[in-house]
Short mmCIF file of C-alpha atoms in Angstrom, two decimals:
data_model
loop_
_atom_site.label_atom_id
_atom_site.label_comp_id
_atom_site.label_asym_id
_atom_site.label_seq_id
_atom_site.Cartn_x
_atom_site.Cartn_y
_atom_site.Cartn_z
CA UNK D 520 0.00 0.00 0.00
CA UNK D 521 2.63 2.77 0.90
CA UNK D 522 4.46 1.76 -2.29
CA UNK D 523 2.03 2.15 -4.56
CA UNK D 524 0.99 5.86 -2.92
CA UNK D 525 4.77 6.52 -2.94
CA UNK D 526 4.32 5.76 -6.78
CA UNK D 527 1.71 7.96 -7.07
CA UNK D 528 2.59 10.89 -5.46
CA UNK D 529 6.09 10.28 -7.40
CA UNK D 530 4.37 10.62 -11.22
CA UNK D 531 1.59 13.43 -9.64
CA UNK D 532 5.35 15.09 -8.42
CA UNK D 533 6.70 14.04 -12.06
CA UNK D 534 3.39 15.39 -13.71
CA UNK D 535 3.47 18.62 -11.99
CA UNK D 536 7.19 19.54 -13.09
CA UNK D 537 6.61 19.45 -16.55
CA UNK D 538 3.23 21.26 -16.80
CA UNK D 539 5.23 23.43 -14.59
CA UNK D 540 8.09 23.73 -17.08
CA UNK D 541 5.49 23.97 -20.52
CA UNK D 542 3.64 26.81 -18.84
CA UNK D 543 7.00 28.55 -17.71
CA UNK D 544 8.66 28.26 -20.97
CA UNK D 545 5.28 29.12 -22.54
CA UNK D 546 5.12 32.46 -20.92
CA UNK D 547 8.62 33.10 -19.66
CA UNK D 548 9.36 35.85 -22.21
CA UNK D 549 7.49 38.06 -25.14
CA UNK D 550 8.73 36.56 -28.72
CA UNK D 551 9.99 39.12 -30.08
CA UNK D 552 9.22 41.62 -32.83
CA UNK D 553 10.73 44.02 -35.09
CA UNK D 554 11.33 45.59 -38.20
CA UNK D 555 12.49 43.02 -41.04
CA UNK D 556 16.22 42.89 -41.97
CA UNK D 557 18.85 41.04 -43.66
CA UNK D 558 18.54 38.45 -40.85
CA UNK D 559 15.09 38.97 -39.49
CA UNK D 560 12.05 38.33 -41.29
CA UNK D 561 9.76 39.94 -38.95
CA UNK D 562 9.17 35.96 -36.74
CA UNK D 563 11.80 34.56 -36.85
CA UNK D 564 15.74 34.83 -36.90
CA UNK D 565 18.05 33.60 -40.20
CA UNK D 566 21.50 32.69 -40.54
CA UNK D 567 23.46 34.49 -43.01
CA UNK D 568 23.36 33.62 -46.91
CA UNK D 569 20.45 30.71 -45.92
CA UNK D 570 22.57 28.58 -44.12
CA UNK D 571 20.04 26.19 -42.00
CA UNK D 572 20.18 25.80 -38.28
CA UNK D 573 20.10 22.21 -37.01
CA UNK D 574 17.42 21.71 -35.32
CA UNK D 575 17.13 19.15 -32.13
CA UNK D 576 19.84 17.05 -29.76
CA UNK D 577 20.53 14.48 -33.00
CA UNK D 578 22.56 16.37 -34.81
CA UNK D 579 24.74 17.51 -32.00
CA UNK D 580 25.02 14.20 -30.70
CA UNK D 581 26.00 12.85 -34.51
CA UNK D 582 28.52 15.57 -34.82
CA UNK D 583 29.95 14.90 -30.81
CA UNK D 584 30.33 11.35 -31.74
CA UNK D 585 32.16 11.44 -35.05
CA UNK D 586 33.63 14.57 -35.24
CA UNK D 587 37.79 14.18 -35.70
CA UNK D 588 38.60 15.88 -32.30
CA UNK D 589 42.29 16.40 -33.81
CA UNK D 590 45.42 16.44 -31.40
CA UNK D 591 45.36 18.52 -28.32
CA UNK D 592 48.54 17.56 -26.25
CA UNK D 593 49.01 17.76 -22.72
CA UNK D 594 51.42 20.70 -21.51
CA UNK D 595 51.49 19.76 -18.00
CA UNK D 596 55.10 20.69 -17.56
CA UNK D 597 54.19 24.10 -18.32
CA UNK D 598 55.78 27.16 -15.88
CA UNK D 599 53.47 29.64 -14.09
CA UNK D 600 53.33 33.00 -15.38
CA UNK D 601 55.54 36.20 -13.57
CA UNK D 602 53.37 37.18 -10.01
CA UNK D 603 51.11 40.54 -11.23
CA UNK D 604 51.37 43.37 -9.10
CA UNK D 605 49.22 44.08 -6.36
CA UNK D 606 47.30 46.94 -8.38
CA UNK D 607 47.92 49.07 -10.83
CA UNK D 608 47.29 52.70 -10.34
CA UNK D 609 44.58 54.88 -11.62
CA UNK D 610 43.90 54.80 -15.53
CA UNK D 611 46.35 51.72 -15.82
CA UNK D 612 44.43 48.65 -17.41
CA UNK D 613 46.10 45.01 -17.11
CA UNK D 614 44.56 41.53 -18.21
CA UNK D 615 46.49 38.40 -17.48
CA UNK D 616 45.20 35.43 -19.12
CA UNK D 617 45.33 32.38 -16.34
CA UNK D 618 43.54 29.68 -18.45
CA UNK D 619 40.50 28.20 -19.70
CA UNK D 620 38.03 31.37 -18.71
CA UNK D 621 39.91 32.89 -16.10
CA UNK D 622 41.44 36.21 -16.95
CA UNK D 623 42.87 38.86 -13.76
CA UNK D 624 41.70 42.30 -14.39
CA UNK D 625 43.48 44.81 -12.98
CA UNK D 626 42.26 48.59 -13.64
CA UNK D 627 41.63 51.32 -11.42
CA UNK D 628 43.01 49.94 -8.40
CA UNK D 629 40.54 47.33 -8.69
CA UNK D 630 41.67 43.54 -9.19
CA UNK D 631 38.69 41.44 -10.96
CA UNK D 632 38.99 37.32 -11.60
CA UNK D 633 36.74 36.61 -14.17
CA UNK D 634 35.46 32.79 -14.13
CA UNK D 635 38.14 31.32 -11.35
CA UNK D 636 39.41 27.80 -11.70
CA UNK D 637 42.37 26.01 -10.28
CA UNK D 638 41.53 22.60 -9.67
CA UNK D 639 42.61 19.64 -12.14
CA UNK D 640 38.96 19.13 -14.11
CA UNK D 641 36.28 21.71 -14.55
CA UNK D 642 33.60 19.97 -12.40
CA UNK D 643 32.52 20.32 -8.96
CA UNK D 644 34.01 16.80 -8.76
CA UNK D 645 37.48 15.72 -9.77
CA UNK D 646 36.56 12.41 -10.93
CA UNK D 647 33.97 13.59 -13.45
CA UNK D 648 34.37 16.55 -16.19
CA UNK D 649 37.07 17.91 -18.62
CA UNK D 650 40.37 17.39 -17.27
CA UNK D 651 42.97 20.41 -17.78
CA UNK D 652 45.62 20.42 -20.31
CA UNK D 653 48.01 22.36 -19.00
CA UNK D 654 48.59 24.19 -15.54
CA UNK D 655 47.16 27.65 -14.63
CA UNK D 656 49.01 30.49 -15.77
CA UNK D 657 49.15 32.01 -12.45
CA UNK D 658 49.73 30.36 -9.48
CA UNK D 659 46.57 30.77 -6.94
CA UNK D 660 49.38 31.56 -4.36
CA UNK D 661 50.37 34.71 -6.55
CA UNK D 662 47.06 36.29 -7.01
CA UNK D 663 46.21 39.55 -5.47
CA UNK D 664 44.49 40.01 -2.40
CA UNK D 665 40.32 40.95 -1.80
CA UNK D 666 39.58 40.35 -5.80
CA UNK D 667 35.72 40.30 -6.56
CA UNK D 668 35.18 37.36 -8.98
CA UNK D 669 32.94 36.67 -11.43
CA UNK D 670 32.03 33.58 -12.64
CA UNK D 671 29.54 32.69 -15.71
CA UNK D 672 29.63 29.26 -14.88
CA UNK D 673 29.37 27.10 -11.86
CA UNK D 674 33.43 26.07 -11.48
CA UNK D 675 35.93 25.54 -8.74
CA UNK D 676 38.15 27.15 -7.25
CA UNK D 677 40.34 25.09 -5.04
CA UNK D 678 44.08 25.77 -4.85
CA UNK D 679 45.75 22.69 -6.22
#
């Protein structure tokens, strides 16, 4: 008996996401409208010189599965970059490239890290998800102190 209400409530539970997600994608946001041009035929967006979109998870899983992913060596013996100053004065801009996303921004006596990572795969676990190629350009040691960071995507940043 208290399986089969378990089983129940589980598909009313199931039932009620996805009505829950039609409705919300439904009315989440006006389409949108505007003048026709080169690209937009008044409903809908076009690629340039008709090239057609593909539509649907097949075609990206064909293409993941028998693309030619090429060589891409690992550079793990690679040296850290020079430590970056604390800050750099007023009107002075510097970007340091780290890897993957990360980039230090330096300007206006502010320091900014843009997307951090410095752990060995970019997942919240390190058995699962890409593995890095190469070492960080800076170490997380070197980095200036109080930086705000911004991150895009959910990453980690664990000193390795």
């Amino acid at each position: 008996m208290l399986r089969r209400s378990l089983f129940w409530a589980l598909g009313l539970l199931v039932l009620l996401a996805a009505g829950g997600l039609v409705v919300g994608c439904s009315i989440s946001a006006p389409k949108y409208r505007g003048s026709v041009s080169d690209h937009f035929n008044g409903e809908t967006f076009v690629n340039a010189g008709g090239v057609k979109a593909q539509e649907g998870m097949g075609p990206l899983l064909k293409w993941m599965l028998n693309r030619d992913k090429g060589e891409w060596p690992e550079q793990s013996n690679l040296p850290p970059g020079p430590k970056p100053p604390t800050r750099v004065g007023r009107g002075e801009v510097r970007v340091t490239f780290v890897n993957h996303g990360t980039f230090l921004l330096q300007f206006d006596s502010l320091n900014v890290l843009t997307d951090p990572i410095w752990s060995e795969r970019t997942s919240p676990y390190q058995w699962i998800g890409p593995k890095r190629l190469r070492p960080p350009g800076l170490r997380f040691d070197d980095l200036p102190p109080s930086m705000p960071s911004s991150s895009a995507t959910t990453t980690t940043t664990t000193s390795m």
